[in-house]
JSON list of C-alpha atoms in Angstrom, two decimals:
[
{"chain": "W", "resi": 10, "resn": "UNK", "atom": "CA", "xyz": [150.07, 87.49, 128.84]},
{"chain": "W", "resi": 11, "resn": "UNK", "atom": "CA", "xyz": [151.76, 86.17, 125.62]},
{"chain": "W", "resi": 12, "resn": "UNK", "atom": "CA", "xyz": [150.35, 83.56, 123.47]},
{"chain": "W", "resi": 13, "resn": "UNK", "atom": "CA", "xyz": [152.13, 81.45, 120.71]},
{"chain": "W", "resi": 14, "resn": "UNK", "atom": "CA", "xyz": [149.75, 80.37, 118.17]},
{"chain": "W", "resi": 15, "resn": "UNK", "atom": "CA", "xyz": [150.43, 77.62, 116.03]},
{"chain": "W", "resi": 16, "resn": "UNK", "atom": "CA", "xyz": [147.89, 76.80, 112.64]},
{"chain": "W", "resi": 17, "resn": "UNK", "atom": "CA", "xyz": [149.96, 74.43, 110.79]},
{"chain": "W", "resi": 18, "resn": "UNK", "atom": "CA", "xyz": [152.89, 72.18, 110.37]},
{"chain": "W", "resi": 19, "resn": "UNK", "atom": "CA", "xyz": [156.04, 74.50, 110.64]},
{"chain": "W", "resi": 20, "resn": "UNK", "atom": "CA", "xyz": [158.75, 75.11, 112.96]},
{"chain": "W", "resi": 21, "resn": "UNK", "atom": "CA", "xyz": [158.02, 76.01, 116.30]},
{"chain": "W", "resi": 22, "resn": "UNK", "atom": "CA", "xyz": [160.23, 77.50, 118.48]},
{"chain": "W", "resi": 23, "resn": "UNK", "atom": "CA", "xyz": [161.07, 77.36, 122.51]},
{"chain": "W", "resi": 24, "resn": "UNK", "atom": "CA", "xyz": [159.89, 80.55, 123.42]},
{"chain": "W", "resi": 25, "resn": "UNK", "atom": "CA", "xyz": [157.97, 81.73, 126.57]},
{"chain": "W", "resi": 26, "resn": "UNK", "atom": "CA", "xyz": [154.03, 82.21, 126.52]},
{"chain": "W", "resi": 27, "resn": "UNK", "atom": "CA", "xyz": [151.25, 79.57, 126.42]},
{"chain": "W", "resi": 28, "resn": "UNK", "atom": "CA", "xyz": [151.04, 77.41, 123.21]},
{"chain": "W", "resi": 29, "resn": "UNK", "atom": "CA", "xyz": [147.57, 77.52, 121.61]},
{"chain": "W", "resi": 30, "resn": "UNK", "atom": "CA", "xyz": [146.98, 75.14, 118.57]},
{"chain": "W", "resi": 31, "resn": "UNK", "atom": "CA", "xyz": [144.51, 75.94, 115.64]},
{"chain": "W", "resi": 32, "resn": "UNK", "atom": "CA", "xyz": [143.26, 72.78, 113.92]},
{"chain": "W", "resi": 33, "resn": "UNK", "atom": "CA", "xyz": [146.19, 71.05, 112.13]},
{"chain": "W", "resi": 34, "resn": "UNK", "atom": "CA", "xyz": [148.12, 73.13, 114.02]},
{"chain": "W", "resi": 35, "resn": "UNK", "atom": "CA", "xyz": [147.08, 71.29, 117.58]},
{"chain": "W", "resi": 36, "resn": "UNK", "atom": "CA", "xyz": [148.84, 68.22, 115.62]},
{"chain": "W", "resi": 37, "resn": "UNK", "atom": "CA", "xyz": [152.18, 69.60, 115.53]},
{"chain": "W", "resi": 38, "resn": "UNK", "atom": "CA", "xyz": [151.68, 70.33, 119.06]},
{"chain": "W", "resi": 39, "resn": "UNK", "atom": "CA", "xyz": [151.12, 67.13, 120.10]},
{"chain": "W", "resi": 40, "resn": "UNK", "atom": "CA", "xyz": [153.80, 66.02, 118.04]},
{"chain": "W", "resi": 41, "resn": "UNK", "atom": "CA", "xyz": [156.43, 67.72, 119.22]},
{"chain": "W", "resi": 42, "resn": "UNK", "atom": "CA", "xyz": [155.50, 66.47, 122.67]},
{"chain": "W", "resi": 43, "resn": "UNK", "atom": "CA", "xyz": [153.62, 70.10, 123.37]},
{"chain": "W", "resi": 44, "resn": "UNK", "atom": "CA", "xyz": [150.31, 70.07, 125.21]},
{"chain": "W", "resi": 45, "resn": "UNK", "atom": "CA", "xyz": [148.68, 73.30, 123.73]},
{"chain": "W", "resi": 46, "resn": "UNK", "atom": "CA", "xyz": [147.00, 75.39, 126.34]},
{"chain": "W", "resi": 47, "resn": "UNK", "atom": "CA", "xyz": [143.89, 75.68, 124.34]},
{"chain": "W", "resi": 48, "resn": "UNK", "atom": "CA", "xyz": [142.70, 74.58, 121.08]},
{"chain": "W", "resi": 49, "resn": "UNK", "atom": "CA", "xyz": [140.74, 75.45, 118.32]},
{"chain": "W", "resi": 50, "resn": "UNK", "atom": "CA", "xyz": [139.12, 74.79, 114.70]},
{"chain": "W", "resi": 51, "resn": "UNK", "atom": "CA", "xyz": [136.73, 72.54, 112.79]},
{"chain": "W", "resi": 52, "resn": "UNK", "atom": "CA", "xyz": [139.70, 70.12, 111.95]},
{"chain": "W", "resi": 53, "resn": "UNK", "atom": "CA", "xyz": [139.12, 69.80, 108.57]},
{"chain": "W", "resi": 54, "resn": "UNK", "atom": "CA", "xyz": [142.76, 69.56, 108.15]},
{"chain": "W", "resi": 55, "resn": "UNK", "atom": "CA", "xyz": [143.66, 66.79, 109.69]},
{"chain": "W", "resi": 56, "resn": "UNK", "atom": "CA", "xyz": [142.75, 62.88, 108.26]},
{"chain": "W", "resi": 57, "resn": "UNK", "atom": "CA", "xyz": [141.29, 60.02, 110.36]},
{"chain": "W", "resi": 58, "resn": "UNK", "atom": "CA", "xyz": [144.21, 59.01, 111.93]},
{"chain": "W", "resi": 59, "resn": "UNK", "atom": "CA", "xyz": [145.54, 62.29, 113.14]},
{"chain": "W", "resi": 60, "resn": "UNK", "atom": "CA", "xyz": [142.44, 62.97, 114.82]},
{"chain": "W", "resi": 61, "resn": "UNK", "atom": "CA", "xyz": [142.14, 59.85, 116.73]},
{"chain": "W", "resi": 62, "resn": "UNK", "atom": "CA", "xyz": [146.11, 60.57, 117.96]},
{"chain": "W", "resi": 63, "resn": "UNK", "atom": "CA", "xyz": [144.97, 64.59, 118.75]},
{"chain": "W", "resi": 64, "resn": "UNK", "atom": "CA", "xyz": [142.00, 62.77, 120.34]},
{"chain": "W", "resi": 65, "resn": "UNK", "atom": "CA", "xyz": [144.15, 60.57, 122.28]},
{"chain": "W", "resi": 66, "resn": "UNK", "atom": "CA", "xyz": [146.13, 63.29, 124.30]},
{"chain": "W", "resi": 67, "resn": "UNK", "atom": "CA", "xyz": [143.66, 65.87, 124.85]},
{"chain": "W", "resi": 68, "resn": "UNK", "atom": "CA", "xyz": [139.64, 66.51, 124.58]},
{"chain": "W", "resi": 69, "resn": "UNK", "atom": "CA", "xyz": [138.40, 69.07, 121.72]},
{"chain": "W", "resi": 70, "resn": "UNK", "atom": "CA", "xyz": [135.27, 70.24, 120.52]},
{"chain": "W", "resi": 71, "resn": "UNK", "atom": "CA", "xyz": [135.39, 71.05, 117.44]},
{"chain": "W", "resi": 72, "resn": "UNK", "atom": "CA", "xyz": [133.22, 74.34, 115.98]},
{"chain": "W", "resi": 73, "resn": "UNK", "atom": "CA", "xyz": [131.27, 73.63, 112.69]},
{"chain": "W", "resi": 74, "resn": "UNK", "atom": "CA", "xyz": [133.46, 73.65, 109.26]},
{"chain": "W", "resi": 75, "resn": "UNK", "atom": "CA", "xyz": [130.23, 75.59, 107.79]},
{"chain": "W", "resi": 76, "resn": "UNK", "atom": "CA", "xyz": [130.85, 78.89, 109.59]},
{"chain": "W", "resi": 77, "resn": "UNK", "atom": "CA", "xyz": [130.70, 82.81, 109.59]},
{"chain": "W", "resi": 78, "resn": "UNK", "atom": "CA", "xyz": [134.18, 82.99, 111.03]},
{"chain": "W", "resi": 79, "resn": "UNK", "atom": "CA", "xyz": [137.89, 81.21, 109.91]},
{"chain": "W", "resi": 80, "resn": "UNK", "atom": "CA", "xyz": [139.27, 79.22, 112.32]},
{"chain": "W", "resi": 81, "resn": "UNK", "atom": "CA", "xyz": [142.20, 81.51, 112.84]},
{"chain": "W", "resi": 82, "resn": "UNK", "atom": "CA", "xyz": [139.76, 84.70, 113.49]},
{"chain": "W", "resi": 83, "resn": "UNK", "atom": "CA", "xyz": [138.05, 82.46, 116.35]},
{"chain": "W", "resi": 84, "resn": "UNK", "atom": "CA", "xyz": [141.11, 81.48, 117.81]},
{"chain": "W", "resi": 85, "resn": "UNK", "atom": "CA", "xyz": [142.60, 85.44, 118.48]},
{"chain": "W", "resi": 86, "resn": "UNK", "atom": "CA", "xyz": [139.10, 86.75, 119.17]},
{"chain": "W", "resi": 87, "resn": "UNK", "atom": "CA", "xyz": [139.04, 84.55, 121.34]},
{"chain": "W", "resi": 88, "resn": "UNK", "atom": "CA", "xyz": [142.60, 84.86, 123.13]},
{"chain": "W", "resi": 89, "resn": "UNK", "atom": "CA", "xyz": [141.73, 88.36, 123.40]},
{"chain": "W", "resi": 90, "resn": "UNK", "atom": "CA", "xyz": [138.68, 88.00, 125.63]},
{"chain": "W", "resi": 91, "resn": "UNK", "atom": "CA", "xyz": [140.62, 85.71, 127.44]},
{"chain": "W", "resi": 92, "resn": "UNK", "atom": "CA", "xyz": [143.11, 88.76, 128.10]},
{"chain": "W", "resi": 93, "resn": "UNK", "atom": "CA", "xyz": [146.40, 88.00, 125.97]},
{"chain": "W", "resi": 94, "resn": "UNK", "atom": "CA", "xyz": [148.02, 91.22, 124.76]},
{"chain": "W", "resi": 95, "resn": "UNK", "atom": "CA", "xyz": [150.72, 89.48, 122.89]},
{"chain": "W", "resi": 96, "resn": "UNK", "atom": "CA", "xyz": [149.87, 87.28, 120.12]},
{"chain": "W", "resi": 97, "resn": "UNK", "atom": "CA", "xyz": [152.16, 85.57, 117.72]},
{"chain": "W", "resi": 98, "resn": "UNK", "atom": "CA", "xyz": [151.14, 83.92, 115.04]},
{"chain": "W", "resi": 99, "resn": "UNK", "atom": "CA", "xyz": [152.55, 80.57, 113.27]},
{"chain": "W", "resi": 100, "resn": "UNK", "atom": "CA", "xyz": [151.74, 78.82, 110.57]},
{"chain": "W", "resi": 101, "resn": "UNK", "atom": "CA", "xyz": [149.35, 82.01, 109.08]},
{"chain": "W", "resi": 102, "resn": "UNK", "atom": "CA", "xyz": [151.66, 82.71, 105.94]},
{"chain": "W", "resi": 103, "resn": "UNK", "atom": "CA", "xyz": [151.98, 80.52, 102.66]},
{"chain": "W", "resi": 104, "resn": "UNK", "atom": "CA", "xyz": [149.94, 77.77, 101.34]},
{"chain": "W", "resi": 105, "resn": "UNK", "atom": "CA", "xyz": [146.50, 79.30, 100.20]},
{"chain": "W", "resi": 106, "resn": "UNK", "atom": "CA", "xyz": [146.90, 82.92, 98.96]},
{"chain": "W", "resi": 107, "resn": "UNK", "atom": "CA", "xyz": [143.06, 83.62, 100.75]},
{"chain": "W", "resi": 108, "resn": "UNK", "atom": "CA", "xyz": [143.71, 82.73, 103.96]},
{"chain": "W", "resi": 109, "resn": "UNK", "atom": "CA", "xyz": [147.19, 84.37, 103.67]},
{"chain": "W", "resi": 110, "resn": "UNK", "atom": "CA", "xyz": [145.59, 88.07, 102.61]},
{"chain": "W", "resi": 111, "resn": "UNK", "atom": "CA", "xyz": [142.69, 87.86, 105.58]},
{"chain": "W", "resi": 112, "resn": "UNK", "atom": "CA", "xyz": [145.71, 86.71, 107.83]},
{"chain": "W", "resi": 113, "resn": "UNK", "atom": "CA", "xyz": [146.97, 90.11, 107.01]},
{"chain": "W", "resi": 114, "resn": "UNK", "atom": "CA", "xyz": [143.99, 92.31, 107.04]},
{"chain": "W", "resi": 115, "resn": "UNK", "atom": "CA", "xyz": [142.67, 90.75, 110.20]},
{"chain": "W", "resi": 116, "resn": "UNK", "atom": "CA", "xyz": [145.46, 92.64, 111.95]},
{"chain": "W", "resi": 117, "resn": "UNK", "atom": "CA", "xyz": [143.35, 95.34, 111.22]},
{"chain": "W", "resi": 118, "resn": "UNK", "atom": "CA", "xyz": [140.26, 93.87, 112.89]},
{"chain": "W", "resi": 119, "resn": "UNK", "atom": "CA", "xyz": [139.13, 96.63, 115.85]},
{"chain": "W", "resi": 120, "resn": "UNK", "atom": "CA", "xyz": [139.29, 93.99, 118.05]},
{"chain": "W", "resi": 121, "resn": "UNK", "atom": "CA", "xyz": [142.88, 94.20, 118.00]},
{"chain": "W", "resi": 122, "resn": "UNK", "atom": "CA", "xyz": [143.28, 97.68, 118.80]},
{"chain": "W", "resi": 123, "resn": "UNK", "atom": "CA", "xyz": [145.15, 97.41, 122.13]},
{"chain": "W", "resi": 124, "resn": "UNK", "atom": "CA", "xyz": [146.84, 93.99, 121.42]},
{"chain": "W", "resi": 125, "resn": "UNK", "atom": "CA", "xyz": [150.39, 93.44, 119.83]},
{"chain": "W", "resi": 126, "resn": "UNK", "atom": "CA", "xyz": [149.44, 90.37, 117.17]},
{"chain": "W", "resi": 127, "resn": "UNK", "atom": "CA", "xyz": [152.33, 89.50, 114.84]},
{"chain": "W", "resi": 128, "resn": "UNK", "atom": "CA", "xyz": [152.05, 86.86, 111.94]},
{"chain": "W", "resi": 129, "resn": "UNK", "atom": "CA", "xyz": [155.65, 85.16, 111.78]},
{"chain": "W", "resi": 130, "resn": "UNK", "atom": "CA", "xyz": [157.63, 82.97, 109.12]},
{"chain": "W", "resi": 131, "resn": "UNK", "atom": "CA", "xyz": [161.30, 81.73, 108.57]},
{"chain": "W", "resi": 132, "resn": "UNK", "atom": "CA", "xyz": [161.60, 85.25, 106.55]},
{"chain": "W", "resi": 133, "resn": "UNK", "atom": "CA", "xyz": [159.23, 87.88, 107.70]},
{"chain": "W", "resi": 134, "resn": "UNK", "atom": "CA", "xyz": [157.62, 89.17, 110.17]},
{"chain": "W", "resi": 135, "resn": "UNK", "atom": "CA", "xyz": [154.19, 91.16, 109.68]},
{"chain": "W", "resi": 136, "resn": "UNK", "atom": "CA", "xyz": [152.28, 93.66, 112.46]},
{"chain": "W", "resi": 137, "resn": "UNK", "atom": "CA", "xyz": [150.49, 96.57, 112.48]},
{"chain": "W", "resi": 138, "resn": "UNK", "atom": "CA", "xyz": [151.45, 100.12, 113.27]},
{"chain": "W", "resi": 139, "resn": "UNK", "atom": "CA", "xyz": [149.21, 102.55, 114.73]},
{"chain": "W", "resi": 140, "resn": "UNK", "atom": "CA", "xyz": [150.28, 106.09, 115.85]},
{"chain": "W", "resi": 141, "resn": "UNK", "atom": "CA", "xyz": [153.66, 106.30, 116.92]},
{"chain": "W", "resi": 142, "resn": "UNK", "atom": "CA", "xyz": [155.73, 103.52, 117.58]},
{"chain": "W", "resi": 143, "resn": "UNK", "atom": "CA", "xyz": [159.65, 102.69, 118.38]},
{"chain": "W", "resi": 144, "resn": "UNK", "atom": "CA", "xyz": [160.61, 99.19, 116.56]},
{"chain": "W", "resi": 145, "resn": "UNK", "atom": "CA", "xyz": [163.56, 97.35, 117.44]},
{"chain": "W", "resi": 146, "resn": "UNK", "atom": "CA", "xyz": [166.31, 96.48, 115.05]},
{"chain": "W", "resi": 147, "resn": "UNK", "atom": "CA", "xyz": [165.76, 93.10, 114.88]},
{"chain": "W", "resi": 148, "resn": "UNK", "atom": "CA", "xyz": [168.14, 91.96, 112.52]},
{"chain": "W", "resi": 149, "resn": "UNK", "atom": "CA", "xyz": [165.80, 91.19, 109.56]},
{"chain": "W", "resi": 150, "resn": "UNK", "atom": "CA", "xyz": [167.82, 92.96, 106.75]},
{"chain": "W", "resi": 151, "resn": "UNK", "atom": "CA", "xyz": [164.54, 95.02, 105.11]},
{"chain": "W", "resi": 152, "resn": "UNK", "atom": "CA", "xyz": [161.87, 96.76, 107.12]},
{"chain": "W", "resi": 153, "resn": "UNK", "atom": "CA", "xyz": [158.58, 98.26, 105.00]},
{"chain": "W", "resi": 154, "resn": "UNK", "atom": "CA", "xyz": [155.73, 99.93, 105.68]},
{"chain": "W", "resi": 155, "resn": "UNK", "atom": "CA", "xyz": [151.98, 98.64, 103.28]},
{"chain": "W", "resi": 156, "resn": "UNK", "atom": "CA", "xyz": [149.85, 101.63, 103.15]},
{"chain": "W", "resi": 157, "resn": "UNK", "atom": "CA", "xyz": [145.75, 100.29, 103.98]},
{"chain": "W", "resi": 158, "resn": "UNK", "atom": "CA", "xyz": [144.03, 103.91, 103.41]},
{"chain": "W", "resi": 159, "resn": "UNK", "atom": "CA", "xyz": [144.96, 106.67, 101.22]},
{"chain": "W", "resi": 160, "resn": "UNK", "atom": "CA", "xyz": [146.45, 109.71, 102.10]},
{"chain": "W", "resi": 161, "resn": "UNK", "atom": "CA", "xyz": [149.07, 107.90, 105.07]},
{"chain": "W", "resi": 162, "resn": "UNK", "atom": "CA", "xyz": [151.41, 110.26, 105.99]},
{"chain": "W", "resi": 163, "resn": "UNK", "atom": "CA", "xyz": [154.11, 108.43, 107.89]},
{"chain": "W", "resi": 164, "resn": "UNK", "atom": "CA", "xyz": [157.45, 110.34, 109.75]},
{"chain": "W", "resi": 165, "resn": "UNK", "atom": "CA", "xyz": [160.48, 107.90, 109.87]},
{"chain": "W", "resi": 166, "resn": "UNK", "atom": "CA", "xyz": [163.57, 108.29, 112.13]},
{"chain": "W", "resi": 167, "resn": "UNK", "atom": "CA", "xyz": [166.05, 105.72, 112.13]},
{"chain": "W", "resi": 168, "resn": "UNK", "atom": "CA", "xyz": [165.94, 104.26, 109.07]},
{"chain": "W", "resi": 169, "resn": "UNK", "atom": "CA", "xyz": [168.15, 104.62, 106.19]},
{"chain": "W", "resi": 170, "resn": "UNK", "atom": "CA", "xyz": [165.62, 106.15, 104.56]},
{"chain": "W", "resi": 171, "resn": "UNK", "atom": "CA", "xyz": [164.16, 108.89, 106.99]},
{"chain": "W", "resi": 172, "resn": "UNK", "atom": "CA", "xyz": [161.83, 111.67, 106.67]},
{"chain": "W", "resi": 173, "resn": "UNK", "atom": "CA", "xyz": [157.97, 112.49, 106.12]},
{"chain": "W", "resi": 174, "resn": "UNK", "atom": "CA", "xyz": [156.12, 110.49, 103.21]},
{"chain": "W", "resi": 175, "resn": "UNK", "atom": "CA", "xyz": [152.90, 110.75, 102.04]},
{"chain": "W", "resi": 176, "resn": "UNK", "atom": "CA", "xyz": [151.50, 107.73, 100.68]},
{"chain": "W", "resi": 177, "resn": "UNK", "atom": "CA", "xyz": [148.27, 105.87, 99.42]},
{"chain": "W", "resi": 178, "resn": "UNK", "atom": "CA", "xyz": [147.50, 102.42, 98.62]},
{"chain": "W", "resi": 179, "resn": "UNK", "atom": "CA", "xyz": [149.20, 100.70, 95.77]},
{"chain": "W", "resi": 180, "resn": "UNK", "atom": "CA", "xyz": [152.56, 102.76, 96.41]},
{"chain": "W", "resi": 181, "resn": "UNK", "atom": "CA", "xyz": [155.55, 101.40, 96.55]},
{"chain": "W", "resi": 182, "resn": "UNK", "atom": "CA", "xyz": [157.03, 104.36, 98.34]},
{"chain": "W", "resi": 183, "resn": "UNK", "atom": "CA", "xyz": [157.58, 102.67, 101.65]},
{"chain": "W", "resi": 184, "resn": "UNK", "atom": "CA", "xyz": [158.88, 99.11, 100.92]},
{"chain": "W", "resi": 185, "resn": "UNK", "atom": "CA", "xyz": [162.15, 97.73, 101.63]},
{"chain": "W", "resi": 186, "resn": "UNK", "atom": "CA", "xyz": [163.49, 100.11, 103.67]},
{"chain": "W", "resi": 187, "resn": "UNK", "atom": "CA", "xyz": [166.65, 99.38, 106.20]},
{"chain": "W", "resi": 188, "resn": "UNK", "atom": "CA", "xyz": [167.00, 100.37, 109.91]},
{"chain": "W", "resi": 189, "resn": "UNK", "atom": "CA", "xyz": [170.34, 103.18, 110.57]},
{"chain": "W", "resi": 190, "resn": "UNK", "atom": "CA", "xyz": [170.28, 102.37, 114.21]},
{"chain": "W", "resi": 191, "resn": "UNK", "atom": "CA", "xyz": [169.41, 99.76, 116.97]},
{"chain": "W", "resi": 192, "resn": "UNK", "atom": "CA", "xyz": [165.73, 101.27, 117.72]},
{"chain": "W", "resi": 193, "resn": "UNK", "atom": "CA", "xyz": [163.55, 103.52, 115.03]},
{"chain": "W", "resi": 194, "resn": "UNK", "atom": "CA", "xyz": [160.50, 105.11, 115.73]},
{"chain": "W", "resi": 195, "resn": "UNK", "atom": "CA", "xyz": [157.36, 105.18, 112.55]},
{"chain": "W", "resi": 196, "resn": "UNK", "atom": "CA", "xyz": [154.68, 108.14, 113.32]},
{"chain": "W", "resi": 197, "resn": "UNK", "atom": "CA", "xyz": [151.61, 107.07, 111.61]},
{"chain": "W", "resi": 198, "resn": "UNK", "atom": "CA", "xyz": [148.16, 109.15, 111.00]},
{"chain": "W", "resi": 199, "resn": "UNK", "atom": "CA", "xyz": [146.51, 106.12, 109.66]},
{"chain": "W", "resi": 200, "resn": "UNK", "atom": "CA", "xyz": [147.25, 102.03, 110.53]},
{"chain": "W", "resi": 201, "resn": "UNK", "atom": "CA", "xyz": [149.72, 100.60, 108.11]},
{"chain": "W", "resi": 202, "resn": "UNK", "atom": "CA", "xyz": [151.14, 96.62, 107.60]},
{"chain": "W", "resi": 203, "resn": "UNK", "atom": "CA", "xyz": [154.97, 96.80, 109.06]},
{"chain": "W", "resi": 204, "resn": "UNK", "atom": "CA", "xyz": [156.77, 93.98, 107.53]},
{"chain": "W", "resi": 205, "resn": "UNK", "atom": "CA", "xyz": [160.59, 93.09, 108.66]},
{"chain": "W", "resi": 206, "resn": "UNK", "atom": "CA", "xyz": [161.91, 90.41, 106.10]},
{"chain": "W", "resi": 207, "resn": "UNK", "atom": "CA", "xyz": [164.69, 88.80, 104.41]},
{"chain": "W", "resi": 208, "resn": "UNK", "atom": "CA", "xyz": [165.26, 87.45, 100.91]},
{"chain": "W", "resi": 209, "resn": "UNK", "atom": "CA", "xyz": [165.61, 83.80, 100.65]},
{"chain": "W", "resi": 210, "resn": "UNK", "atom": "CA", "xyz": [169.49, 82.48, 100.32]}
]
């Protein structure tokens, strides 16, 4: 099962899964005339109004804004329990720089172990790698590869820059590369942040 998970106002796209809304996020739903299939958050986000329209189309219960957990973790924790193994994520890059870093390291979260979570904007998309992995040429023109733990020793075929690398974190090593060929494949012995991107025209 595939979920698309929206957290704020940005463009959604017509893809196939089950749309999931996370507090301001269940607003641009409703918006765009989308019903989400489940919602979440304390909807601190949202004024007055825009509650009583969210409150209008669908029922919610909102979880407590004074909380142990960001609304975002709750939402995929949850989606995982309920058995989706495909997770991508809207609306989880840009505005506050916090949110936006534990965005990222939550793919790291064990809880995510077995489930392909990617965090998606109009110029990059961000996942983890674990082991070894083939990645599709997607057409983003860079491809990189954020080392979490020291001593990462990553094998790269397929790229324009291939070979083994050894690398730790706060290296540079492994960012922007370029794929040589349709599919690559990224042998890992530690998790590292993939990134595909583009530079803003």
């Amino acid at each position: 099962m595939k979920a698309n998970v929206v957290m704020r106002e940005v463009s959604v796209p017509k893809i196939s899964g089950d749309y999931v809304g996370v507090d301001r996020g269940v607003y641009q739903l409703l918006k765009l005339g989308i019903t989400p299939k489940f919602c979440y958050g304390d909807y601190d986000s949202v004024n007055d109004k825009e509650r009583d329209f969210i409150e209008s189309k669908l029922k919610i219960h909102a979880v407590n804004s004074e909380k142990d957990y960001t609304d975002s973790e709750l939402a995929l924790f949850d989606l995982v329990d309920k058995g989706y193994k495909k997770i991508d994520v809207y609306g989880a890059l840009g505005d506050r720089i916090d949110h936006e870093l534990m965005n990222i390291q939550l793919l790291l979260n064990e809880k995510f172990k077995d489930v392909d979570v990617r965090l998606i904007n109009d110029l990059n998309i961000i996942f983890k790698v674990e082991g070894s992995r083939e990645l599709q040429n997607l057409g983003y023109k860079y491809i990189s590869f954020i080392p979490i733990f020291n001593d990462t020793v990553l094998k790269l075929v397929g790229f324009k820059y291939d070979g083994e690398v050894t690398t730790s974190i706060g290296s540079t090593l492994t960012v922007s590369n370029e794929f040589a060929s349709d599919v690559a494949t990224v042998v890992t012995n530690q998790p590292v942040i993939a990134i595909y991107s583009n530079d803003r025209s």
